[in-house]
Tab-separated table of C-alpha atoms and ligand atoms in Angstrom:
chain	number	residue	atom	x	y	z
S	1	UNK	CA	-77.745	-54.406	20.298
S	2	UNK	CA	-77.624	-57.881	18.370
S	3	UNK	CA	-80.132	-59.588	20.842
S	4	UNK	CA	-78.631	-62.780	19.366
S	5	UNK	CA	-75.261	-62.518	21.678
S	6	UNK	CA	-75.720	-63.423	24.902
S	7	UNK	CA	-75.323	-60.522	27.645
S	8	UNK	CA	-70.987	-59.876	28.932
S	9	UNK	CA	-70.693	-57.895	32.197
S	10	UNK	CA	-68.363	-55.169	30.667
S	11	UNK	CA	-66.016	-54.444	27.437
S	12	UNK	CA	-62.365	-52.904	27.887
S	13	UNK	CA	-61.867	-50.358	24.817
S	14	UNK	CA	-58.496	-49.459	24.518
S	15	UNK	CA	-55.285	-48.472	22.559
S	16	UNK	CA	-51.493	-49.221	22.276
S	17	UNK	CA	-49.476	-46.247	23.215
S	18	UNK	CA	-46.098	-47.015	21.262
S	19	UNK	CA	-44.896	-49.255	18.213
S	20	UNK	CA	-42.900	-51.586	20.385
S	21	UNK	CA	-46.633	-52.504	21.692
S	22	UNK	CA	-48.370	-52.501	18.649
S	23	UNK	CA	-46.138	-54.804	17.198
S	24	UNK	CA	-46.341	-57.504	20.153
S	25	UNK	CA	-50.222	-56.822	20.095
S	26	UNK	CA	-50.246	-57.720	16.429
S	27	UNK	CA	-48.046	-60.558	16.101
S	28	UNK	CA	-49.635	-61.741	19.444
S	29	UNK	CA	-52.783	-62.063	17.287
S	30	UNK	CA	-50.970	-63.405	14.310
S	31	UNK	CA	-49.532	-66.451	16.958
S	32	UNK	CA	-53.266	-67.153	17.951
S	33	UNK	CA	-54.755	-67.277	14.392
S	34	UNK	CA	-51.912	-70.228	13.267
S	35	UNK	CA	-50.445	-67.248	11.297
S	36	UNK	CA	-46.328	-65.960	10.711
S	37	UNK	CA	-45.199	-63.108	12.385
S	38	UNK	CA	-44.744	-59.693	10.607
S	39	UNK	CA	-41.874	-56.922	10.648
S	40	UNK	CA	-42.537	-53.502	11.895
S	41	UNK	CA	-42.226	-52.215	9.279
S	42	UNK	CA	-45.211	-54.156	7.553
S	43	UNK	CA	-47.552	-54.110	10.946
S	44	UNK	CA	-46.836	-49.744	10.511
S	45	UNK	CA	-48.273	-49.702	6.869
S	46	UNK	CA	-51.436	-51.476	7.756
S	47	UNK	CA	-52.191	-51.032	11.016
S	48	UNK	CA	-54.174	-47.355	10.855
S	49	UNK	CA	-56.680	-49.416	8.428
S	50	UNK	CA	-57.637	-51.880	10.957
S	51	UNK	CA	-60.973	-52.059	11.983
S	52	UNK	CA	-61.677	-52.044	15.425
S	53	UNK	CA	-62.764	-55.636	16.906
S	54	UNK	CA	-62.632	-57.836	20.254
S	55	UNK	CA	-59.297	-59.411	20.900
S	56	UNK	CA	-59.481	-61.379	23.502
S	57	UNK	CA	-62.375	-62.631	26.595
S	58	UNK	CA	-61.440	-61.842	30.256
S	59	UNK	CA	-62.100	-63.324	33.396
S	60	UNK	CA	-61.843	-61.202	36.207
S	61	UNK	CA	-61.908	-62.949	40.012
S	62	UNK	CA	-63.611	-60.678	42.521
S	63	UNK	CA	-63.756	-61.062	46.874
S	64	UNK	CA	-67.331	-60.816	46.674
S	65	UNK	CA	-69.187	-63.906	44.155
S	66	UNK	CA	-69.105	-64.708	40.968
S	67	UNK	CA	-66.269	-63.608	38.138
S	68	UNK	CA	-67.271	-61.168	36.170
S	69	UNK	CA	-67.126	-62.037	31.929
S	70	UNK	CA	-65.951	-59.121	29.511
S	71	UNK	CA	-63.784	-58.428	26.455
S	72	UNK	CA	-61.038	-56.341	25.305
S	73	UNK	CA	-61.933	-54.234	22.359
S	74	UNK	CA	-58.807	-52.849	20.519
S	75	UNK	CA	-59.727	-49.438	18.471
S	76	UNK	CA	-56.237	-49.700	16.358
S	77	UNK	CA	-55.134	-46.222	16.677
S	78	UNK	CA	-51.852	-45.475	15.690
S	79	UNK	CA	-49.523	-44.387	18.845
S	80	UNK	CA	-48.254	-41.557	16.395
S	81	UNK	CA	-52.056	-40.566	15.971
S	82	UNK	CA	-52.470	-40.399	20.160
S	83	UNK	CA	-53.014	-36.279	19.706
S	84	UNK	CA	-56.258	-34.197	18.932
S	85	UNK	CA	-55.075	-33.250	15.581
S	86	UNK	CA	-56.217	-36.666	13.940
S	87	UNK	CA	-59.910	-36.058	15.531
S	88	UNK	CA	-61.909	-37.296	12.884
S	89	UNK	CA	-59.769	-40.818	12.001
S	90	UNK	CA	-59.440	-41.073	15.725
S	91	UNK	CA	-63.309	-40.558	16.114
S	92	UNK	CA	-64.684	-42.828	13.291
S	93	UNK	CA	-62.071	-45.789	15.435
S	94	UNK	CA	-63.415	-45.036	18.534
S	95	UNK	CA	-67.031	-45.121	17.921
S	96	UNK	CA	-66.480	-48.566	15.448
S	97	UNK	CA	-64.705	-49.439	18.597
S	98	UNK	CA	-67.881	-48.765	21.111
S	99	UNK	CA	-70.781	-50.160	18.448
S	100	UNK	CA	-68.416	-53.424	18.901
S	101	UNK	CA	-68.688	-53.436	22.727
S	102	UNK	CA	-72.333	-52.849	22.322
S	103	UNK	CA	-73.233	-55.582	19.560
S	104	UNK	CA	-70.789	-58.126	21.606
S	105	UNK	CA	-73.487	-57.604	24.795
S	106	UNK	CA	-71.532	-55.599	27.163
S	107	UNK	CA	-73.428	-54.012	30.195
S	108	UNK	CA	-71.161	-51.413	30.457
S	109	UNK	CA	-67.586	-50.443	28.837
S	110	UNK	CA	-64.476	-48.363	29.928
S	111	UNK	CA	-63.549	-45.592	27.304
S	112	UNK	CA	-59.863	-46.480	27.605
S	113	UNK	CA	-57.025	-43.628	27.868
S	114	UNK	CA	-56.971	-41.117	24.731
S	115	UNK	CA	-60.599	-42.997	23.560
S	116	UNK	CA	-63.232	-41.017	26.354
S	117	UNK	CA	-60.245	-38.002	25.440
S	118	UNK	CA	-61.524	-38.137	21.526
S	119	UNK	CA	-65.164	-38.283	22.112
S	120	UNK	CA	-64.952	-35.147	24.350
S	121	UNK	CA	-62.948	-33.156	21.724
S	122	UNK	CA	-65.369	-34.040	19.410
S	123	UNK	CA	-67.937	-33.032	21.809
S	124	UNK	CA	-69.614	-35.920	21.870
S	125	UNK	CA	-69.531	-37.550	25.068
S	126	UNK	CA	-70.970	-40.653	24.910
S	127	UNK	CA	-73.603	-42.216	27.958
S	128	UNK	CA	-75.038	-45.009	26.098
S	129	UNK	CA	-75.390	-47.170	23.338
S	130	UNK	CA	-77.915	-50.161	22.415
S	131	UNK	CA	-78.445	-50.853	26.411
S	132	UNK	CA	-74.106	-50.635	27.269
S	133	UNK	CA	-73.586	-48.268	29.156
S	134	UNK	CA	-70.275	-46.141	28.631
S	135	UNK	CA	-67.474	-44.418	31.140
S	136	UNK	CA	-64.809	-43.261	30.868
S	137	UNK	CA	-63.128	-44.546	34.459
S	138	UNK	CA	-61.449	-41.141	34.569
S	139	UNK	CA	-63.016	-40.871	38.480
S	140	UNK	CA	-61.087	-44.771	40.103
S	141	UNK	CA	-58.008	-43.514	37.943
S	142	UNK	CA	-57.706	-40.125	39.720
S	143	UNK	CA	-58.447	-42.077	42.862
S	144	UNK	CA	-55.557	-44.487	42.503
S	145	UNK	CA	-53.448	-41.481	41.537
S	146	UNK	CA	-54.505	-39.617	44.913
S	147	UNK	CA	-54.096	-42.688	47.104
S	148	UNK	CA	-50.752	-43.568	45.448
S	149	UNK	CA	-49.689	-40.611	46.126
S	150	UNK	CA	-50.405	-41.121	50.144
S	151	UNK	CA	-49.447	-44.261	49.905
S	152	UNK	CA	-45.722	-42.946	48.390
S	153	UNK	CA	-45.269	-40.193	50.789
S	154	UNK	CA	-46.041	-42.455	53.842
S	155	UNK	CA	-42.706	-44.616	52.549
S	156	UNK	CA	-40.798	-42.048	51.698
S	157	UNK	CA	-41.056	-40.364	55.003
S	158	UNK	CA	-42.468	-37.072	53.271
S	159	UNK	CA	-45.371	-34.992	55.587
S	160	UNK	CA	-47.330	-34.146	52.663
S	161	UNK	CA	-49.259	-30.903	54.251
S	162	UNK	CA	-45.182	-29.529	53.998
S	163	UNK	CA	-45.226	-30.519	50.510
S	164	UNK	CA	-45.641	-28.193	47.244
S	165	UNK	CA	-47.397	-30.254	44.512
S	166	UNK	CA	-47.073	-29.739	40.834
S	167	UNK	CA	-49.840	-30.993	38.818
S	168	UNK	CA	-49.187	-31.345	34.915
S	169	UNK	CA	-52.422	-31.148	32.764
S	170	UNK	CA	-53.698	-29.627	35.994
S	171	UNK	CA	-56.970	-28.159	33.947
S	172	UNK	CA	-57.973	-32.183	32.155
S	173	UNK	CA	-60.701	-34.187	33.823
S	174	UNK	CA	-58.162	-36.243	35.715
S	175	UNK	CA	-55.863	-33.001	36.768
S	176	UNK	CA	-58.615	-31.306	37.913
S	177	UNK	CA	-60.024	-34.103	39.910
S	178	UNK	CA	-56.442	-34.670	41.586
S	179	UNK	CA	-55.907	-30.779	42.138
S	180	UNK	CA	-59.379	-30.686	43.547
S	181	UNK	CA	-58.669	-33.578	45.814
S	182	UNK	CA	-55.464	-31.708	47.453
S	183	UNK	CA	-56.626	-28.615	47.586
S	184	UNK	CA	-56.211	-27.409	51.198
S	185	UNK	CA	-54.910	-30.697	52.494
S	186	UNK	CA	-51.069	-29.810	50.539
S	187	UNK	CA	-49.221	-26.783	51.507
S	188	UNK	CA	-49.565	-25.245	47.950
S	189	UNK	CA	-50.512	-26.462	44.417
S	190	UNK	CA	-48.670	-25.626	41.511
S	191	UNK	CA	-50.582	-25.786	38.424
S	192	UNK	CA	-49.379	-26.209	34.189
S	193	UNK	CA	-51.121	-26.684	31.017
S	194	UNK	CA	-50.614	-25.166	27.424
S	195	UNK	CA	-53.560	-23.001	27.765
S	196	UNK	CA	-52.903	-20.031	29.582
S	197	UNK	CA	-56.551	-18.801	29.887
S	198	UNK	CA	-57.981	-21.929	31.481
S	199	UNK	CA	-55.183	-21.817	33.736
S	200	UNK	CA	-55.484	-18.606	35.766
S	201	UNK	CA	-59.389	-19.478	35.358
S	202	UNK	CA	-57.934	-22.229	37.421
S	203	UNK	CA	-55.604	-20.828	39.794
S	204	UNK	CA	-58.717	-17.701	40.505
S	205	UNK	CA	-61.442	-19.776	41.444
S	206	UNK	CA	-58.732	-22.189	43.698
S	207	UNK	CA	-57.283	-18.361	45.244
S	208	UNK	CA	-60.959	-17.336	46.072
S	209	UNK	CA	-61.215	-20.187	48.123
S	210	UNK	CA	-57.768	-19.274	49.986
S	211	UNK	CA	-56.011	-22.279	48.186
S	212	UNK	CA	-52.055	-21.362	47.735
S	213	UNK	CA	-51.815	-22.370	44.507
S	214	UNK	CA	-49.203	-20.510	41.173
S	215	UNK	CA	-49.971	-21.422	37.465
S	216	UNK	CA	-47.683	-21.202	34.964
S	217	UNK	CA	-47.653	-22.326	31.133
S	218	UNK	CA	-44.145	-22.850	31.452
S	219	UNK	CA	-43.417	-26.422	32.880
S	220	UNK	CA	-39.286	-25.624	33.958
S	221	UNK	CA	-40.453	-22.100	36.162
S	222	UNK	CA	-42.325	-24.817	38.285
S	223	UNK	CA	-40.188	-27.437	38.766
S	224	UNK	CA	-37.501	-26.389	40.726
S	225	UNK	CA	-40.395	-26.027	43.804
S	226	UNK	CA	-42.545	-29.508	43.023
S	227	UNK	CA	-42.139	-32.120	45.752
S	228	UNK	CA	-44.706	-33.970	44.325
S	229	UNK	CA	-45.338	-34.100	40.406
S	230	UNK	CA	-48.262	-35.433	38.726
S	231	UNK	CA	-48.357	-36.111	35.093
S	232	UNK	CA	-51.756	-36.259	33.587
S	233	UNK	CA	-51.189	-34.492	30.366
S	234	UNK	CA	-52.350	-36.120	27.185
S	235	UNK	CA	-49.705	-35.659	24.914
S	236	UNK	CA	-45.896	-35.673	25.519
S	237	UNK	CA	-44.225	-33.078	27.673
S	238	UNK	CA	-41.622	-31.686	25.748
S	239	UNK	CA	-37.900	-29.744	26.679
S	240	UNK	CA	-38.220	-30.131	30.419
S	241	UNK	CA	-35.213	-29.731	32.392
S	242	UNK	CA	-34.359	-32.851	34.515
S	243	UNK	CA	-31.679	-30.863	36.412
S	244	UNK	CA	-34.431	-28.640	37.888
S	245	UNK	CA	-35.980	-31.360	39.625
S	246	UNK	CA	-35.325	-32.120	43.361
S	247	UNK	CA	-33.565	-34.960	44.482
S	248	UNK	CA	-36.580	-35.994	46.887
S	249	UNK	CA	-39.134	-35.196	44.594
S	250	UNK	CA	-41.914	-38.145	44.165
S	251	UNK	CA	-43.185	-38.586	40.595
S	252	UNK	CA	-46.375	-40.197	39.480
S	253	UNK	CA	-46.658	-40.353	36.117
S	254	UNK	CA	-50.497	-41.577	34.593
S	255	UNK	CA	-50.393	-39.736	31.269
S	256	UNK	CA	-50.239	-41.484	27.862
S	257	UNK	CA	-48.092	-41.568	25.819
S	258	UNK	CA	-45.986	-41.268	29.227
S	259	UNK	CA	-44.789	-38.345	29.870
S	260	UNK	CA	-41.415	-38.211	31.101
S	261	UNK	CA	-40.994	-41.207	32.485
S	262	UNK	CA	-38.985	-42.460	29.690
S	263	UNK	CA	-36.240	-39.599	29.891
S	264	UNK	CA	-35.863	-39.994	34.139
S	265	UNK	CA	-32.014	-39.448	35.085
S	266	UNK	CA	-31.345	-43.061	36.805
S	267	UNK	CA	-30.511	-41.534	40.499
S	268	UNK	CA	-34.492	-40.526	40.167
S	269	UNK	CA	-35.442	-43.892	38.934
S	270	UNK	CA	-36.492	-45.100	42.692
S	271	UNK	CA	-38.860	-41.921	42.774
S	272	UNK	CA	-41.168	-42.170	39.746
S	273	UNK	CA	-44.407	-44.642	39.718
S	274	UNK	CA	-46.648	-45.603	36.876
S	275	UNK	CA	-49.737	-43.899	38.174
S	276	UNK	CA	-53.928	-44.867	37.725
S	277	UNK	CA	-52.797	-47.716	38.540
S	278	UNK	CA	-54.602	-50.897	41.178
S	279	UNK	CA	-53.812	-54.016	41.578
S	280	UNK	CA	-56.859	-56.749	41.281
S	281	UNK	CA	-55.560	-59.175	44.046
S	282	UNK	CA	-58.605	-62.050	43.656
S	283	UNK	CA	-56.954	-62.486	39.898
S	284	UNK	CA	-57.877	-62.171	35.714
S	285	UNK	CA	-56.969	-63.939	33.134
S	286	UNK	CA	-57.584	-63.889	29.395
S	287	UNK	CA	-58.921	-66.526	27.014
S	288	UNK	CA	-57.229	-67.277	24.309
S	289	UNK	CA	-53.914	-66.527	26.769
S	290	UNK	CA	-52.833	-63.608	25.494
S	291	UNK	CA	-51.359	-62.678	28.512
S	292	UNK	CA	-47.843	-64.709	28.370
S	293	UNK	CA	-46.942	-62.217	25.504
S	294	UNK	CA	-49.095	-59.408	25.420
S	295	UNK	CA	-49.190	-58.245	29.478
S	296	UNK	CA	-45.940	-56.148	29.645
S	297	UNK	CA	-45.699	-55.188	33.240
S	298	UNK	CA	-42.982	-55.498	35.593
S	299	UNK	CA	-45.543	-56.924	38.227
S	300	UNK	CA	-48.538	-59.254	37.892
S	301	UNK	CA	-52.114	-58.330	38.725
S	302	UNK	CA	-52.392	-54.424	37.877
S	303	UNK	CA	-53.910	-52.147	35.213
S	304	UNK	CA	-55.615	-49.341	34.382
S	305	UNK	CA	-57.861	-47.317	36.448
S	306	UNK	CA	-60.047	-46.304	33.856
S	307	UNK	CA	-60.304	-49.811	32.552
S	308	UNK	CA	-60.661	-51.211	35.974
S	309	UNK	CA	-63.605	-48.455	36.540
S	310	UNK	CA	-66.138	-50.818	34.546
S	311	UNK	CA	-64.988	-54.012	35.586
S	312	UNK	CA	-65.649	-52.656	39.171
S	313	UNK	CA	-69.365	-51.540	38.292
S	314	UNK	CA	-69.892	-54.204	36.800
S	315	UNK	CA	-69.068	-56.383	40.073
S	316	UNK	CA	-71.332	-54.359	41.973
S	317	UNK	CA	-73.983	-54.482	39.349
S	318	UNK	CA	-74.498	-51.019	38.880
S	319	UNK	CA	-74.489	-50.576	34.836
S	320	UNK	CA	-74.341	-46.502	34.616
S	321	UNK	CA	-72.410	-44.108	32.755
S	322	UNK	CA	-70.351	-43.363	35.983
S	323	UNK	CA	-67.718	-41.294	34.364
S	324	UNK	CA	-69.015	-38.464	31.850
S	325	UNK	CA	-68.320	-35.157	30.703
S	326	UNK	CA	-65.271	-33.275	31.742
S	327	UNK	CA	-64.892	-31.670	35.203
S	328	UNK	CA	-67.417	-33.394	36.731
S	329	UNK	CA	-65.047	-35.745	39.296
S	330	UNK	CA	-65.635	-35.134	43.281
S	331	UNK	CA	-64.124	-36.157	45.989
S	332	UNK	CA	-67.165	-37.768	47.266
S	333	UNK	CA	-67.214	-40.525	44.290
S	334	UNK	CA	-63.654	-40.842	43.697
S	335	UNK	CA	-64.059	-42.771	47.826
S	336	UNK	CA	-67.387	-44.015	46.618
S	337	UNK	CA	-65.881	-45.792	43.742
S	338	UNK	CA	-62.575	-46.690	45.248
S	339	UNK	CA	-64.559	-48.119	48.485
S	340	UNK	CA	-66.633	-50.124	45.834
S	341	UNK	CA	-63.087	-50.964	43.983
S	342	UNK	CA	-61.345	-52.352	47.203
S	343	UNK	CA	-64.378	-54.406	48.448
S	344	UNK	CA	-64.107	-56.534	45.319
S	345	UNK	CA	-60.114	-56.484	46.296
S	346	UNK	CA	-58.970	-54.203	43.704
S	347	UNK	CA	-56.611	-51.500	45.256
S	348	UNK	CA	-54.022	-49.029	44.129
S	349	UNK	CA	-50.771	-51.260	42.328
S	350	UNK	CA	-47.473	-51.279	43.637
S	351	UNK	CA	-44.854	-48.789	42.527
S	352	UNK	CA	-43.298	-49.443	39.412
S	353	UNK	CA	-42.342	-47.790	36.790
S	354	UNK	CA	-41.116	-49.070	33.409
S	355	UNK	CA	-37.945	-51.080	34.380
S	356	UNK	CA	-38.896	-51.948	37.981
S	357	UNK	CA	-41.148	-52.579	40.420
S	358	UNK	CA	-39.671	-49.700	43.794
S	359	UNK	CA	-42.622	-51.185	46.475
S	360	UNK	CA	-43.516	-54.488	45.980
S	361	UNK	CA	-46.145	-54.468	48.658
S	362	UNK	CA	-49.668	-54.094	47.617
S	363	UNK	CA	-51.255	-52.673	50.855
S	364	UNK	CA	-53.663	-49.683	50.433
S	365	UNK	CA	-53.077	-46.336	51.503
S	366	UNK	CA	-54.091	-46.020	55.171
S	367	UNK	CA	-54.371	-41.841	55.409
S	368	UNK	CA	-57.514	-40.401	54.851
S	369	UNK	CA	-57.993	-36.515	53.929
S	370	UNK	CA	-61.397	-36.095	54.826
C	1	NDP	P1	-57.918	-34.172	29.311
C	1	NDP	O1	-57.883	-33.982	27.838
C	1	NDP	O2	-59.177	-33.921	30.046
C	1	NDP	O3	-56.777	-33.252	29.983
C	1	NDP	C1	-55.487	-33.170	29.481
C	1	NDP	C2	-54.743	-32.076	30.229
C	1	NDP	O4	-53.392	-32.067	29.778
C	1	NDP	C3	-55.287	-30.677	29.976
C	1	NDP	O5	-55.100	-29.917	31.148
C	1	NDP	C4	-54.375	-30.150	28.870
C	1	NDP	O6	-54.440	-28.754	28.863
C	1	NDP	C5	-53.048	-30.726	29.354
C	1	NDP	N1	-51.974	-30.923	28.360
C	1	NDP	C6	-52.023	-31.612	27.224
C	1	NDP	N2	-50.813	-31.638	26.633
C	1	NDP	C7	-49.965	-30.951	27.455
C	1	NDP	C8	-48.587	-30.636	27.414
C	1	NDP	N3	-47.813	-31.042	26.399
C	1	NDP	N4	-48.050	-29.926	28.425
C	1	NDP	C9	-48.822	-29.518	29.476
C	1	NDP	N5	-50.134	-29.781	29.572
C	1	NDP	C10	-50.715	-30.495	28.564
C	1	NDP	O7	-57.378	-35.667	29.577
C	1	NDP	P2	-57.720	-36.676	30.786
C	1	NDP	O8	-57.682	-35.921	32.062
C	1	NDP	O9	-58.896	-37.494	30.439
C	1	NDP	O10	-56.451	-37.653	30.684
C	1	NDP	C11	-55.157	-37.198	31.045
C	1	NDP	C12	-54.114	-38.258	30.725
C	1	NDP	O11	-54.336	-39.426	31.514
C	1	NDP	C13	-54.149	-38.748	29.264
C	1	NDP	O12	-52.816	-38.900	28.821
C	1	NDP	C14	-54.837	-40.109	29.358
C	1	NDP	O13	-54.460	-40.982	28.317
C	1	NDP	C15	-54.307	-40.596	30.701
C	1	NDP	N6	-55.127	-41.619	31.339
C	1	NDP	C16	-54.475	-42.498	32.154
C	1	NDP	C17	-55.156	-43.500	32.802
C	1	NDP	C18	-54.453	-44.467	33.698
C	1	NDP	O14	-55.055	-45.481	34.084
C	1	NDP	N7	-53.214	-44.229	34.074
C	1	NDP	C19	-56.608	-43.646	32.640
C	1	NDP	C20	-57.224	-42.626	31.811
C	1	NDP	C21	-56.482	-41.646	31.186
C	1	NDP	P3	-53.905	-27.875	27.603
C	1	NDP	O15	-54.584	-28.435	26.383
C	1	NDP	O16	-54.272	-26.482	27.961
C	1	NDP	O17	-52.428	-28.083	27.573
């Protein structure tokens, strides 16, 4: 660490996952520094060479003390690079990206999204660096995933021990945390990824254990029986077939890019959430403000699980790599973390998806599947 900077409570690392936000990010930037807006078309040809570097300062109210201080640290990865096959650009960003958050004092730092994604590929998960601790606040995202999902069949009037849920990605850190959560508390799990192998590795150990559970590479052969979907693949899902869907089928979508939520038929628009989501209700705000232009939600107050994940150990003062490796999410910390999370009065968001918010009320998820 430079011992010259003074200590920060935690460092947000991070990435935009489309142009339309990479271009508001940039001239957002441009605005601050006194400088003139660029085109698209300009921000496209030099944004893969920009180094990774802190943005902006946040301020983040909790129920319990003092705010906690951090940063945002953008790694400037291209949204068209968001996919394993650019590991090595991706990895030389994303490690610039957590040597920032470590020489700008951070006790701890969330590996944002895709970022905690490339250091695994790369086999190089990553617990510390210079005194910051890293996670990558994959275990509060599943749990905001899991509650929301409660939380949506409780106002939807669904009995979710009747219900058949589909989990996309269902063999990924978050996928298998969320499958692992409701096993034997759903009627049967339906499971899809690309690899066919992992998957009926899956599905055996589940059936061993007298789960109900299918697997199936193909997305469309499991649709037509999901009342519940969630998304947690991390790249797009391609050629699905909307018409399979059912018309009381609750989506939670938490992947990035997202992945369908963009090409939802409008009668299903009321039925599909932004998932990983919670809601900080004590407040944040950023210094300089970039939040006027550069917070895009349809509701004030949320973000990201995994980003939230630092920010809450960092209220708590408990600076450890909570989040590591792959597979390694139970039950037992996703409530650990989320009780943690909720006594500092952060809590799963309200329902929205890209256009609207479809529950504006913020209470928590009352069930508990113990
Ligand atoms: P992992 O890499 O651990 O898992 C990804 C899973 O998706 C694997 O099961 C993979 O299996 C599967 N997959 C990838 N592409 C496809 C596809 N096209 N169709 C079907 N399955 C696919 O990732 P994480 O669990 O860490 O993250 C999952 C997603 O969640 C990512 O998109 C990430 O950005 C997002 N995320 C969201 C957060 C939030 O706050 N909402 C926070 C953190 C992450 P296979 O390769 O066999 O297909």
């Amino acid at each position: 660490m430079d011992h010259s900077a003074p200590r920060i409570d935690f460092a947000l690392i991070g990435h935009q996952e489309n142009w339309q936000k990479v271009e508001i990010l940039v001239n957002t930037m441009r605005k601050m520094e006194g400088t003139e807006p660029l085109s698209l078309a300009a921000i496209k040809d030099i944004y893969p060479y920009i180094p990774p570097r802190k943005v902006f300062d946040i301020t983040v109210n909790t129920l319990r003390g003092e705010p906690v201080q951090g940063i945002y640290v953008e790694t400037f990865i291209s949204p068209e690079h968001i996919n394993i096959k650019h590991l090595q650009q991706n990895l030389s960003k994303v490690k610039a990206a957590c040597i920032c958050a470590a020489s700008e004092g951070a006790r701890i730092a969330s590996l944002g999204g895709f970022t905690s994604i490339v250091l695994e590929a790369a086999g190089n998960p990553l617990q510390e660096v210079k005194n910051t601790f890293f996670t990558t606040g994959n275990t509060l995202t599943a749990s905001f995933i899991c509650k929301g999902i409660i939380k949506a069949c409780e106002q939807k009037g669904k009995d979710i021990h009747q219900c058949k849920l589909l989990v996309v990605g269902s063999t990924g850190d978050i996928g298998s945390a969320c499958v692992n959560y409701f096993a034997g508390v759903i009627h049967s799990l339906l499971l899809c990824a690309r690899n066919n192998k992992q998957l009926q590795q899956q599905a055996a150990s589940l059936q061993e254990k007298d789960i109900n559970c299918q697997a199936s590479v193909s997305l469309n052969a499991l649709l037509p029986q999901a009342d519940i979907i969630i998304l947690v693949a991390s790249s797009p899902v391609e050629n699905w077939d909307t018409n399979l869907l059912k018309e009381t089928v609750i989506i939670c979508d938490a992947g990035y890019p997202k992945n369908i939520i963009r090409h939802l038929p409008v009668h299903l628009k009321q039925s599909i959430f932004c998932g990983g989501m919670g809601f900080i209700s004590p407040g944040f705000y950023f210094t300089p403000k970039y939040m006027e232009d550069f917070y895009q939600y349809p509701c004030a107050g949320v973000s990201h699980g995994c980003l939230l994940e630092s920010i809450v150990l960092s209220m708590e003062k408990k600076f450890e790599a909570f989040s590591t490796g792959r597979g390694n999410i139970s039950k037992e910390k996703m409530e650990i973390i989320l009780a943690m999370s909720k006594r500092n009065g952060i809590d799963v968001s309200p329902f929205f998806n890209t256009e609207e918010i479809w529950l504006s009320s913020p209470s928590p998820a009352t069930t508990n599947y113990e």
